[in-house]
PDB file of C-alpha atoms in Angstrom:
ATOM      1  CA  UNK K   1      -2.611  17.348  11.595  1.00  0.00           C
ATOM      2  CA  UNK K   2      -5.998  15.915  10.500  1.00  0.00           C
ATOM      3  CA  UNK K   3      -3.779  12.389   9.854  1.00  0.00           C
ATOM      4  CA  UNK K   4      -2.807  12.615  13.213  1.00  0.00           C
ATOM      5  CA  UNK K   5      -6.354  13.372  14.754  1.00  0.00           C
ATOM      6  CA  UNK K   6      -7.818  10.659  12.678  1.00  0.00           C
ATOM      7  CA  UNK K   7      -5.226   8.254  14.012  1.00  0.00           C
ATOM      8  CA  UNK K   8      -6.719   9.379  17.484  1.00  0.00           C
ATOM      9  CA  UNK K   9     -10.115   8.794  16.321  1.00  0.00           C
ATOM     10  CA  UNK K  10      -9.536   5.387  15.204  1.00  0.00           C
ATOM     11  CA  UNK K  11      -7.926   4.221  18.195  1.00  0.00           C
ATOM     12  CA  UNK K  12     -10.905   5.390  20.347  1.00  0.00           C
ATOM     13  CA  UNK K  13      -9.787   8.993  21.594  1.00  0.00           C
ATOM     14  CA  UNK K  14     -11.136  12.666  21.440  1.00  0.00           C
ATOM     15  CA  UNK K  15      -9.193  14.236  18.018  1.00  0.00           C
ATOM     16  CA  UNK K  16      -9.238  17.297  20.117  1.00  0.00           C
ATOM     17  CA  UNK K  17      -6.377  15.828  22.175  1.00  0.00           C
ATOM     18  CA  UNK K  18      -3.947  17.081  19.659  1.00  0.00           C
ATOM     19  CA  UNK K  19      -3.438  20.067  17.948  1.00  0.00           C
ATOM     20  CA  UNK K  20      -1.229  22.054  16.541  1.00  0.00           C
ATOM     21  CA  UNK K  21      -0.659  26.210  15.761  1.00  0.00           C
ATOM     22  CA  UNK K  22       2.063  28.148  14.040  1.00  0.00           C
ATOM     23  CA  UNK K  23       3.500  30.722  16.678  1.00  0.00           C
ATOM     24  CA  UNK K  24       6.615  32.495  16.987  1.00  0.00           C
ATOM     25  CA  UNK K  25       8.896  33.088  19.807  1.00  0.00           C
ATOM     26  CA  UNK K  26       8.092  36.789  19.951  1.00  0.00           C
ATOM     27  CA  UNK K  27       4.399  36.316  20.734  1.00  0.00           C
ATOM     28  CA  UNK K  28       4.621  35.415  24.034  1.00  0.00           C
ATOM     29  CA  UNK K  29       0.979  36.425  25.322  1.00  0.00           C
ATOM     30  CA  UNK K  30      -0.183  34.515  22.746  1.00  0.00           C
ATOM     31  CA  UNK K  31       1.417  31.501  23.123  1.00  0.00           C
ATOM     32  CA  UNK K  32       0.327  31.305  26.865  1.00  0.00           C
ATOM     33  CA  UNK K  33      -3.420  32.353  25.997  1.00  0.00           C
ATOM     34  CA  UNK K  34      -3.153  29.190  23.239  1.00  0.00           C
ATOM     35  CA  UNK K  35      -1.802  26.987  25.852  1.00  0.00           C
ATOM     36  CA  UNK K  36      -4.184  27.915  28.424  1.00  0.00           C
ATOM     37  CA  UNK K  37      -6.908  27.303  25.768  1.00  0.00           C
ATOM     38  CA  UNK K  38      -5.621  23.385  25.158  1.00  0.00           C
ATOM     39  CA  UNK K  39      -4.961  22.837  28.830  1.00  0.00           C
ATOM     40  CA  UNK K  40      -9.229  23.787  29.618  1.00  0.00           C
ATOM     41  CA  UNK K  41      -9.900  21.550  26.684  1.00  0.00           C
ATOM     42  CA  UNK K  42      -7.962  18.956  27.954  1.00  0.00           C
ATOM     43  CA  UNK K  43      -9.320  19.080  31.135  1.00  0.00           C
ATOM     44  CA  UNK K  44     -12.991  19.126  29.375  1.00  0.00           C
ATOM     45  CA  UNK K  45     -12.061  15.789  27.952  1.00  0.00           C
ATOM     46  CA  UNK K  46     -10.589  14.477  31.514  1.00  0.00           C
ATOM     47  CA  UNK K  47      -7.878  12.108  31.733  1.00  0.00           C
ATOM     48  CA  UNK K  48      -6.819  10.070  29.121  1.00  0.00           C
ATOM     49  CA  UNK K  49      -8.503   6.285  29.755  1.00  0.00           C
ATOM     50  CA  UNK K  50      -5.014   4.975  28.238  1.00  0.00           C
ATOM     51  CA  UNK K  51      -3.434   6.719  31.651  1.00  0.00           C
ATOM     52  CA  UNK K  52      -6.306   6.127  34.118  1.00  0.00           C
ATOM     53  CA  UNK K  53      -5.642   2.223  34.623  1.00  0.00           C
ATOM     54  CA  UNK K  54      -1.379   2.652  35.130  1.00  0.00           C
TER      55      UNK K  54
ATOM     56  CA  UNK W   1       6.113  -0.873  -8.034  1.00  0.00           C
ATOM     57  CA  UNK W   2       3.841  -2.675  -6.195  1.00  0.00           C
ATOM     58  CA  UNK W   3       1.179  -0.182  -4.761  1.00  0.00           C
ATOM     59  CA  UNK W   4      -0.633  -0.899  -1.326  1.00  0.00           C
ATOM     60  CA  UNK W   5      -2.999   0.986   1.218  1.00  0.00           C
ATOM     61  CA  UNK W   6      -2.744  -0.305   4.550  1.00  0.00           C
ATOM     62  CA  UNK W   7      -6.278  -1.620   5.827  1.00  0.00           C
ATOM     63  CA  UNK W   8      -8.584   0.026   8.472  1.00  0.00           C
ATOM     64  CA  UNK W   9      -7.823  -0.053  11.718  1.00  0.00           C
ATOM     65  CA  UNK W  10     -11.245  -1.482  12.930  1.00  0.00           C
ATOM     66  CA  UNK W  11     -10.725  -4.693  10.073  1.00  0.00           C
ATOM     67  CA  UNK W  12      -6.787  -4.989  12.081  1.00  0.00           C
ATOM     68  CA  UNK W  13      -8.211  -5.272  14.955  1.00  0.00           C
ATOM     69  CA  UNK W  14     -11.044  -7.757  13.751  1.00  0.00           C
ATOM     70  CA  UNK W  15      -8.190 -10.128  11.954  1.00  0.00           C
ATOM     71  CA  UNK W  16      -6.319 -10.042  15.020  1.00  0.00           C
ATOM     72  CA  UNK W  17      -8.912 -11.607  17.426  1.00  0.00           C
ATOM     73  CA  UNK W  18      -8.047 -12.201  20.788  1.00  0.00           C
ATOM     74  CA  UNK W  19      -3.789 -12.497  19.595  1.00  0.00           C
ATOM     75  CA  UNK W  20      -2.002 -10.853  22.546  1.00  0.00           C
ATOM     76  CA  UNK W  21       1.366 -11.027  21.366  1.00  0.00           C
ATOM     77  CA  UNK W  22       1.633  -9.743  18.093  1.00  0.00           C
ATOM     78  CA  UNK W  23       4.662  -8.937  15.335  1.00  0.00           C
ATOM     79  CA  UNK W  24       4.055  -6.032  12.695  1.00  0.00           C
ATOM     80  CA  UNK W  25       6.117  -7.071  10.198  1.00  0.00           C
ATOM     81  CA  UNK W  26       6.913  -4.258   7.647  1.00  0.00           C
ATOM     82  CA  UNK W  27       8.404  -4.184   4.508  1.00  0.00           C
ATOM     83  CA  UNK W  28      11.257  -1.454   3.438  1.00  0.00           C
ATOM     84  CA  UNK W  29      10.450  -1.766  -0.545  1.00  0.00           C
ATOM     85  CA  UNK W  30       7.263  -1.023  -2.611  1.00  0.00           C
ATOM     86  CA  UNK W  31       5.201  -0.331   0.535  1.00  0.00           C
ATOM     87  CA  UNK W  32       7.841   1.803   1.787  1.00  0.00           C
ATOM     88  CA  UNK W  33       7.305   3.931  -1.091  1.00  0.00           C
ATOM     89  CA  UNK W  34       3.747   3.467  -1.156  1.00  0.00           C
ATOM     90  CA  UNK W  35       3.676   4.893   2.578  1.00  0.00           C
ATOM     91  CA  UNK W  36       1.467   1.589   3.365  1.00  0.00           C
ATOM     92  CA  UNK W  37       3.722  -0.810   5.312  1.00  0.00           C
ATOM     93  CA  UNK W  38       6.875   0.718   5.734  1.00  0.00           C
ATOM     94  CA  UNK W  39       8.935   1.031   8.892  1.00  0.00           C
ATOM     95  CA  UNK W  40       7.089   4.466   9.754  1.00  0.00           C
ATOM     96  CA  UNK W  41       4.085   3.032   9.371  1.00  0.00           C
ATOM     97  CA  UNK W  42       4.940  -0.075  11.239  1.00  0.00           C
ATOM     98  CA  UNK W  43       5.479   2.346  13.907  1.00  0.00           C
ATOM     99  CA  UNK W  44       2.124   4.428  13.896  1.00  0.00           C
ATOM    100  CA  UNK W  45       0.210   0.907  13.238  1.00  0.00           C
ATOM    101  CA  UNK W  46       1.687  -1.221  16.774  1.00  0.00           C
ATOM    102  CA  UNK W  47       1.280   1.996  18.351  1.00  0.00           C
ATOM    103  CA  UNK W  48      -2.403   2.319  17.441  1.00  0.00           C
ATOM    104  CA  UNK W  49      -2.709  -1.462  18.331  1.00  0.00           C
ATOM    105  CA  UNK W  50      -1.485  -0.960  21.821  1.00  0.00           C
ATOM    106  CA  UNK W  51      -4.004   2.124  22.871  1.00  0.00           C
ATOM    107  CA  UNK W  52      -6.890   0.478  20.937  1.00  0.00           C
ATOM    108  CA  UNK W  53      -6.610  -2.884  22.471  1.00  0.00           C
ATOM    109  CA  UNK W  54      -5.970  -1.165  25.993  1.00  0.00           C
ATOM    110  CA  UNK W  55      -8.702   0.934  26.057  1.00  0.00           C
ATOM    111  CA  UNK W  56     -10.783  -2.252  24.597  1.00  0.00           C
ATOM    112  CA  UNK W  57      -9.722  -3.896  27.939  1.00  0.00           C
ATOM    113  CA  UNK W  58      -7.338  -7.064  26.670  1.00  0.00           C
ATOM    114  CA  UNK W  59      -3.727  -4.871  26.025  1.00  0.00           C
ATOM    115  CA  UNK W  60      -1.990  -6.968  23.632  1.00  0.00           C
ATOM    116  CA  UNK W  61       1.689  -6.906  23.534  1.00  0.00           C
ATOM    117  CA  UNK W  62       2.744  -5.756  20.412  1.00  0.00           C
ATOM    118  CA  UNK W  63       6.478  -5.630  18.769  1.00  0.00           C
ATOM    119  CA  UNK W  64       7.934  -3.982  15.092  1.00  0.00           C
ATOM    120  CA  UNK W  65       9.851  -4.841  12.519  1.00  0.00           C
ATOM    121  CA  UNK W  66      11.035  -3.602   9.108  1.00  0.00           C
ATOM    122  CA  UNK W  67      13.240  -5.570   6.551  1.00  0.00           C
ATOM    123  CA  UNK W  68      14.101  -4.785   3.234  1.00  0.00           C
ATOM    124  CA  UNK W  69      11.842  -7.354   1.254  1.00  0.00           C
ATOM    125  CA  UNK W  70       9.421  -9.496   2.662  1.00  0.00           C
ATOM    126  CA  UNK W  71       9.379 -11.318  -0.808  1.00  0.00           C
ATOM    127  CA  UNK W  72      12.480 -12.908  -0.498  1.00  0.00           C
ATOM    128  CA  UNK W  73      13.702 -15.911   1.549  1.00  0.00           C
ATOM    129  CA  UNK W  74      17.126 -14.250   2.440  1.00  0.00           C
ATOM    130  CA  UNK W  75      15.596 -11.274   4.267  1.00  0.00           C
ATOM    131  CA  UNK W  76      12.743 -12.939   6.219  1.00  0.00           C
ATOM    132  CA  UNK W  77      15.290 -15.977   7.111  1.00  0.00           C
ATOM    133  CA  UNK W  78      16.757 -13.660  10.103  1.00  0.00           C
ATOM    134  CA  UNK W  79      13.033 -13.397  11.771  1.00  0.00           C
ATOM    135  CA  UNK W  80      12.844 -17.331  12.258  1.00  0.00           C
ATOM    136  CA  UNK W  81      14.135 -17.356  16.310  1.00  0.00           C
ATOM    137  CA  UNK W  82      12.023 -14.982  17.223  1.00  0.00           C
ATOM    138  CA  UNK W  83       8.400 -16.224  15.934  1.00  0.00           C
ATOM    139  CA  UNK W  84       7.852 -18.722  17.952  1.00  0.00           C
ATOM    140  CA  UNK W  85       7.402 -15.991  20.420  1.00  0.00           C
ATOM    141  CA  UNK W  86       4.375 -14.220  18.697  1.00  0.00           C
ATOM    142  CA  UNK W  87       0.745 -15.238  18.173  1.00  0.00           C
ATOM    143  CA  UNK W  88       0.476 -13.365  14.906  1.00  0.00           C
ATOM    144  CA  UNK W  89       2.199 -11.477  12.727  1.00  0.00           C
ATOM    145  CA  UNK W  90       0.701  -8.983  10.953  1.00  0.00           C
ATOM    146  CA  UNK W  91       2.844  -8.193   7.630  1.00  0.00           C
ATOM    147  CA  UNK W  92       2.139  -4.826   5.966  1.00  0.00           C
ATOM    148  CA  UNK W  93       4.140  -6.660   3.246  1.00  0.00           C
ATOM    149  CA  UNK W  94       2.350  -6.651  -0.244  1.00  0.00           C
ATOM    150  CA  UNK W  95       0.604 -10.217  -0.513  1.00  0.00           C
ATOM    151  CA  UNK W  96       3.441 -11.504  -1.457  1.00  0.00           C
ATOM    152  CA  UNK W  97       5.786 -10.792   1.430  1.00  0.00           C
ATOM    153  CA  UNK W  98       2.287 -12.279   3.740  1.00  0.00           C
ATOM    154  CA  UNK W  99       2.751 -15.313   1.174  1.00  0.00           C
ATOM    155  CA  UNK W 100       6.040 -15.847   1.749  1.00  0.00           C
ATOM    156  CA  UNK W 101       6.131 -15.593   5.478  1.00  0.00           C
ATOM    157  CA  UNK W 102       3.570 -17.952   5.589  1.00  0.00           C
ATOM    158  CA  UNK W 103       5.428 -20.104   3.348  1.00  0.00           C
ATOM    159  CA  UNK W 104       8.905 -19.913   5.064  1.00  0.00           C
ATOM    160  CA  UNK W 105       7.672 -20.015   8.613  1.00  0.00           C
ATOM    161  CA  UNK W 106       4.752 -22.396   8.799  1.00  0.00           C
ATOM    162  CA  UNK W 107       4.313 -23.305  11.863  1.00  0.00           C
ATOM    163  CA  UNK W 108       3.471 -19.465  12.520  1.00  0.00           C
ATOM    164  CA  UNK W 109       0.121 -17.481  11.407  1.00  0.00           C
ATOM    165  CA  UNK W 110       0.852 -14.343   9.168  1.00  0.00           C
ATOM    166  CA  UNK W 111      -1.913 -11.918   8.283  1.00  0.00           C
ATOM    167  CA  UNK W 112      -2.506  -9.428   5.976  1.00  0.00           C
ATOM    168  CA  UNK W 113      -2.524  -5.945   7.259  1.00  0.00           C
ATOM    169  CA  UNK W 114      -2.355  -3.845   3.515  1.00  0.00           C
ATOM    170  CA  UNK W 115      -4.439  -4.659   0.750  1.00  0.00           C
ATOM    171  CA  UNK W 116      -2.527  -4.985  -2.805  1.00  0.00           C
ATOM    172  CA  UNK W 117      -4.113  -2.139  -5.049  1.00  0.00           C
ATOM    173  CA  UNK W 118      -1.894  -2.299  -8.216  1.00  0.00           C
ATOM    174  CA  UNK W 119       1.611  -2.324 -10.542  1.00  0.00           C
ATOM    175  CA  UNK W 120       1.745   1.526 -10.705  1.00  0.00           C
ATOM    176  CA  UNK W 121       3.464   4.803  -9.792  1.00  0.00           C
ATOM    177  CA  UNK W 122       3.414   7.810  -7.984  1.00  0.00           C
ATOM    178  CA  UNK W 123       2.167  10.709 -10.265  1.00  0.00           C
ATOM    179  CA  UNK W 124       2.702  13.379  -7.667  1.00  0.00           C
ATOM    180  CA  UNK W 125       3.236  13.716  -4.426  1.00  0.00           C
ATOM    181  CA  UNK W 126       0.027  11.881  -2.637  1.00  0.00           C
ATOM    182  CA  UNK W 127      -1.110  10.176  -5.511  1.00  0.00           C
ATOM    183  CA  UNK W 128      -0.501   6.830  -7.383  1.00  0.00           C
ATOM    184  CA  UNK W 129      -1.589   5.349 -10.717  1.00  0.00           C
ATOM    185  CA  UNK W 130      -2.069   1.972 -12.110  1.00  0.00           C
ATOM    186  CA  UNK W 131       0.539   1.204 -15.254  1.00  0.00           C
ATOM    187  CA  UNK W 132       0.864  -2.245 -15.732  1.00  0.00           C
ATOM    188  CA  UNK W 133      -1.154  -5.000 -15.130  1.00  0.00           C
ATOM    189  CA  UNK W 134       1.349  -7.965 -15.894  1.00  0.00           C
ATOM    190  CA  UNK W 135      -0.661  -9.471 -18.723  1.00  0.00           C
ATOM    191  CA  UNK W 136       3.121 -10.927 -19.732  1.00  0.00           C
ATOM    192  CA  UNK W 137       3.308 -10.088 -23.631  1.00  0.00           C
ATOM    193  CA  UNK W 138       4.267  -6.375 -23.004  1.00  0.00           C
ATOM    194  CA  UNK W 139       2.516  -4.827 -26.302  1.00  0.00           C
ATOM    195  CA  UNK W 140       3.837  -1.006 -25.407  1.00  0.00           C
ATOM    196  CA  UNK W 141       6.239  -0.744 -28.242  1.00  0.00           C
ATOM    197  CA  UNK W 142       2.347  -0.763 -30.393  1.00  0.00           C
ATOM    198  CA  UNK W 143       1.176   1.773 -28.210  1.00  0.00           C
ATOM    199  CA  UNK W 144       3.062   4.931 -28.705  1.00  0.00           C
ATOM    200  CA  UNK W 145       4.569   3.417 -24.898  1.00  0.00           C
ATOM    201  CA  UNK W 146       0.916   3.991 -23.436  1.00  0.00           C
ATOM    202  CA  UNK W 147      -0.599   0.526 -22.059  1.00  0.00           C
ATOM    203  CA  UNK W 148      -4.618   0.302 -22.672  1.00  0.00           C
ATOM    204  CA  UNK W 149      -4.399  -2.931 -20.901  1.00  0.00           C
ATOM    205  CA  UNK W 150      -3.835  -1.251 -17.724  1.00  0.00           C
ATOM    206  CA  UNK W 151      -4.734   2.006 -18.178  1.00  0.00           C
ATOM    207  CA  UNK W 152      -8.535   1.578 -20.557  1.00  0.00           C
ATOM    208  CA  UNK W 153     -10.955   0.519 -18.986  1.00  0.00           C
ATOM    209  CA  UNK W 154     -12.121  -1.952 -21.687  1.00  0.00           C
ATOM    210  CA  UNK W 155      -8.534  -3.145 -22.316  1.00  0.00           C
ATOM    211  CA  UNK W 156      -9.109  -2.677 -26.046  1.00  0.00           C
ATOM    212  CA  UNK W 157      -6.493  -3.487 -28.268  1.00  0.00           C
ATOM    213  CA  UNK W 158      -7.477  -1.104 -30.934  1.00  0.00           C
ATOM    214  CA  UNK W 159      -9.620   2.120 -29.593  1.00  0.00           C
ATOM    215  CA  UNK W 160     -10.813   4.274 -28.221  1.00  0.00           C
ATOM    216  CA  UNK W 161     -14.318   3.047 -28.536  1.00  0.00           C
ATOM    217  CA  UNK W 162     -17.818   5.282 -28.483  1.00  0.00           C
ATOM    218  CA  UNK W 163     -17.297   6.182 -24.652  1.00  0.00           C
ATOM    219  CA  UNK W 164     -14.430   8.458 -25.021  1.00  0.00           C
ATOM    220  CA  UNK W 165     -15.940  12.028 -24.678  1.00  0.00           C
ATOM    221  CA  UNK W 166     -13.283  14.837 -24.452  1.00  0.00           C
ATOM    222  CA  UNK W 167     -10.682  12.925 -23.503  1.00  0.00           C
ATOM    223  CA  UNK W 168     -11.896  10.914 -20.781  1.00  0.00           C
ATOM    224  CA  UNK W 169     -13.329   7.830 -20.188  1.00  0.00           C
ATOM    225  CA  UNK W 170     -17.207   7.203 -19.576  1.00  0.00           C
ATOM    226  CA  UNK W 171     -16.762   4.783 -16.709  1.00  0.00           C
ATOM    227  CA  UNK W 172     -15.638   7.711 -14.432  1.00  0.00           C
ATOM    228  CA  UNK W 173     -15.065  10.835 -15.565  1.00  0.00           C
ATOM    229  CA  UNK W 174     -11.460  10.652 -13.588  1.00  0.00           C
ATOM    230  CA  UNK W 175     -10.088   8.290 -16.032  1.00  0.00           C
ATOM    231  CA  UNK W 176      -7.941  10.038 -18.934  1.00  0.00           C
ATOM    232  CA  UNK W 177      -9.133   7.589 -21.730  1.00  0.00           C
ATOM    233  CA  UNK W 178      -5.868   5.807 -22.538  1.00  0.00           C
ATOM    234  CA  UNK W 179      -6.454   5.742 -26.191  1.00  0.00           C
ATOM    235  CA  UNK W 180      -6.318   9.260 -26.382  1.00  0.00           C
ATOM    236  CA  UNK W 181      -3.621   9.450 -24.797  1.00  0.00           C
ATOM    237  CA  UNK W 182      -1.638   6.750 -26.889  1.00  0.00           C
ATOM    238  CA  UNK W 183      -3.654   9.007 -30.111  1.00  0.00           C
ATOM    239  CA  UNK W 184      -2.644  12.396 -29.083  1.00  0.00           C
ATOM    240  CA  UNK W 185       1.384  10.766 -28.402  1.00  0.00           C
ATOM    241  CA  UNK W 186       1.524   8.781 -32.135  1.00  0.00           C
ATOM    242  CA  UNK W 187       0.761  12.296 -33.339  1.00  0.00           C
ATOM    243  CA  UNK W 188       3.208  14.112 -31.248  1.00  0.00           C
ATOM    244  CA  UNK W 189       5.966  11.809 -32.735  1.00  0.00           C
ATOM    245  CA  UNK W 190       4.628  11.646 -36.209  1.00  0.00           C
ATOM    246  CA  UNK W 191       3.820   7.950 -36.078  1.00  0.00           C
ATOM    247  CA  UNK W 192       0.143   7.548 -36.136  1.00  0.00           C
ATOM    248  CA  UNK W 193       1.231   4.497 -38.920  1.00  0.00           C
ATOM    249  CA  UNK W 194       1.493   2.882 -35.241  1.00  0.00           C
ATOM    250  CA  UNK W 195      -1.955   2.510 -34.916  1.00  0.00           C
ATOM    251  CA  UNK W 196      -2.945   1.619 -38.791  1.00  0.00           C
ATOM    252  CA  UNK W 197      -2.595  -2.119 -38.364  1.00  0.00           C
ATOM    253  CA  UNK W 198      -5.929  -3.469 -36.776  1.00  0.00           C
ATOM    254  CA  UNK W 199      -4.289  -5.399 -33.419  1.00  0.00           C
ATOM    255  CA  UNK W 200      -5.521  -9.238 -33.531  1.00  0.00           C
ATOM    256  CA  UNK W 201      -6.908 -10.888 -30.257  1.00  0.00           C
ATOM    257  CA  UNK W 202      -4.210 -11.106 -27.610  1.00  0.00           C
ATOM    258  CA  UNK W 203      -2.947 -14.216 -25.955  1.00  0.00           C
ATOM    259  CA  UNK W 204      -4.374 -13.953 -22.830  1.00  0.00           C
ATOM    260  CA  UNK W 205      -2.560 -17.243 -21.798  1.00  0.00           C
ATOM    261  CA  UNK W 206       0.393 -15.455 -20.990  1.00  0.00           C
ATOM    262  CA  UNK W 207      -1.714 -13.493 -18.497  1.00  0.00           C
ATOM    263  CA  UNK W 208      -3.836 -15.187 -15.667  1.00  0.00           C
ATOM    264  CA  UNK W 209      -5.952 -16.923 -17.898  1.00  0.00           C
ATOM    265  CA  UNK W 210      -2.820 -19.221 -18.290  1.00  0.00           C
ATOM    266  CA  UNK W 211      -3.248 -19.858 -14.518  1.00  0.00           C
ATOM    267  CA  UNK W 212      -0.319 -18.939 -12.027  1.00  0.00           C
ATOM    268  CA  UNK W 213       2.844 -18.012 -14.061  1.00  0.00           C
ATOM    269  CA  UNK W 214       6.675 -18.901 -13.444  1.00  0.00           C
ATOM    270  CA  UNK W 215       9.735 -18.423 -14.731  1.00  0.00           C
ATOM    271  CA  UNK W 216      12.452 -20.831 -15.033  1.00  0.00           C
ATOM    272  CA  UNK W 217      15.894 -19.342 -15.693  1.00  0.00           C
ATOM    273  CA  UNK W 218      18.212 -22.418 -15.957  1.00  0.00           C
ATOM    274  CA  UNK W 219      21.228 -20.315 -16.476  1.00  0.00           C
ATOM    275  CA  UNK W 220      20.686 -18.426 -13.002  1.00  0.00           C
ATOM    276  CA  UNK W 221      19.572 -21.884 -10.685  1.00  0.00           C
ATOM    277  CA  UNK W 222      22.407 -22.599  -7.600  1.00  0.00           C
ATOM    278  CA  UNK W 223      21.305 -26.359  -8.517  1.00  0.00           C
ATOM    279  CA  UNK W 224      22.166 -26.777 -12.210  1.00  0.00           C
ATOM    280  CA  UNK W 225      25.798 -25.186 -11.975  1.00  0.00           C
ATOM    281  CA  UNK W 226      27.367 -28.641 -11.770  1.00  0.00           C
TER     282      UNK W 226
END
């Protein structure tokens, strides 16, 4: 995951733009509370520049 | 094999200039194993090209490719219709696959995206080693199968010398010191006679000092068979 982040990083974006958690299928709550997490990030960061132009 | 690691992204991007159409040319042997400039990272590389180049406002256009040896005329012979197309290619070939496309196809501008490290092999997962370093007059069968020209860091022919402390090497304390190691195996076989005869100078024009090397194998040339 820190590969991946790094690859961000060099390219020019936020390495908090990816991520990645071990949850199972039976943790339901969780999964939403994780998602719901990411998405605020996300929106923190704003759009990504790549997208803004198209 | 030969062992590469694929450059930084910012010195890519500073090779490349203002290229807009480029071809990342990728090789499926060494640096395939060497996870340098194989078709996976072919793939992550244009891909990084394409955000980094749009976000530094001139997108270039940016297409892959993989074959199986860069280093030989037969495999890089396919790519000739489509070159003309491209204002670089960037090879992820070892230098000799960047040599050879610039050879075959002059008329087009290769670059370099991997620098060549070494001859060496993967020790575990991760992690690669220097083994061989070509000198051409192979002197393992001396050397309990252990080469100090590679693998000390003074190349000595008959060691180890005063900077071996506990087994490793003084210039970095990550270096096993390779005449230990070729010590400790004579002993393990019961032929430490191995390393009674004092080694003479070698014949370092074999090696570079020679100048570029070649081989000429009459028996194998298309053009002698007449």
């Amino acid at each position: 995951m820190k590969y991946a982040a790094d690859l961000l990083e060099q390219v020019g974006l936020e390495r908090e733009r990816v991520r990645m958690v071990n949850i199972s299928s039976a943790m339901g709550a969780q999964f939403a509370e994780l998602v719901t997490e990411m998405s605020e990030q996300l929106k923190g960061l704003g759009p990504s520049p790549l997208r803004v132009d198209d | 094999m030969i062992v590469g690691e694929q450059k930084t992204l910012d010195e890519i991007m500073g090779l490349l200039g203002d290229a807009h159409k480029v071809l990342v040319a990728g090789c499926g042997t060494c640096v395939t194993v060497s996870f340098a400039g194989g078709e996976k990272e072919v793939g992550i590389l244009a891909s990084q090209l394409r955000m980094r180049s749009k976000l530094e406002g001139h997108p270039m256009e940016v297409d892959e490719v993989t074959v199986q040896r860069q280093c030989e005329w037969e495999y890089i012979d396919p790519l000739a219709p489509r070159l003309g197309e491209y204002d670089v290619i960037l090879s992820l070939a070892c230098g000799i696959g960047v040599q050879a496309m610039n050879e075959r196809f002059p008329d087009s501008i290769t670059l370099p995206g991997v620098n060549t490290v070494f001859l060496g092999m993967p020790v575990e997962q991760g992690i690669w080693e220097e083994r061989c370093q070509a000198c051409g007059d192979c002197i393992l069968g001396l050397t309990a199968g252990i080469c100090p020209i590679a693998r000390c860091s003074k190349q000595l022919l008959n060691g180890p010398c005063g900077g071996s402390q506990n087994g490793v090497c003084e210039v970095n304390p990550d270096i096993p010191c390779a005449w230990q190691l070729i010590w400790e195996r004579a002993v393990k076989l019961g032929r430490e006679e191995w390393l009674l005869e004092i080694q003479p100078p070698k014949d370092w024009s074999k090696s570079r000092d020679g100048g570029p090397r070649k081989i000429v194998r009459d028996d194998l040339r298309l053009a002698d068979m007449e």
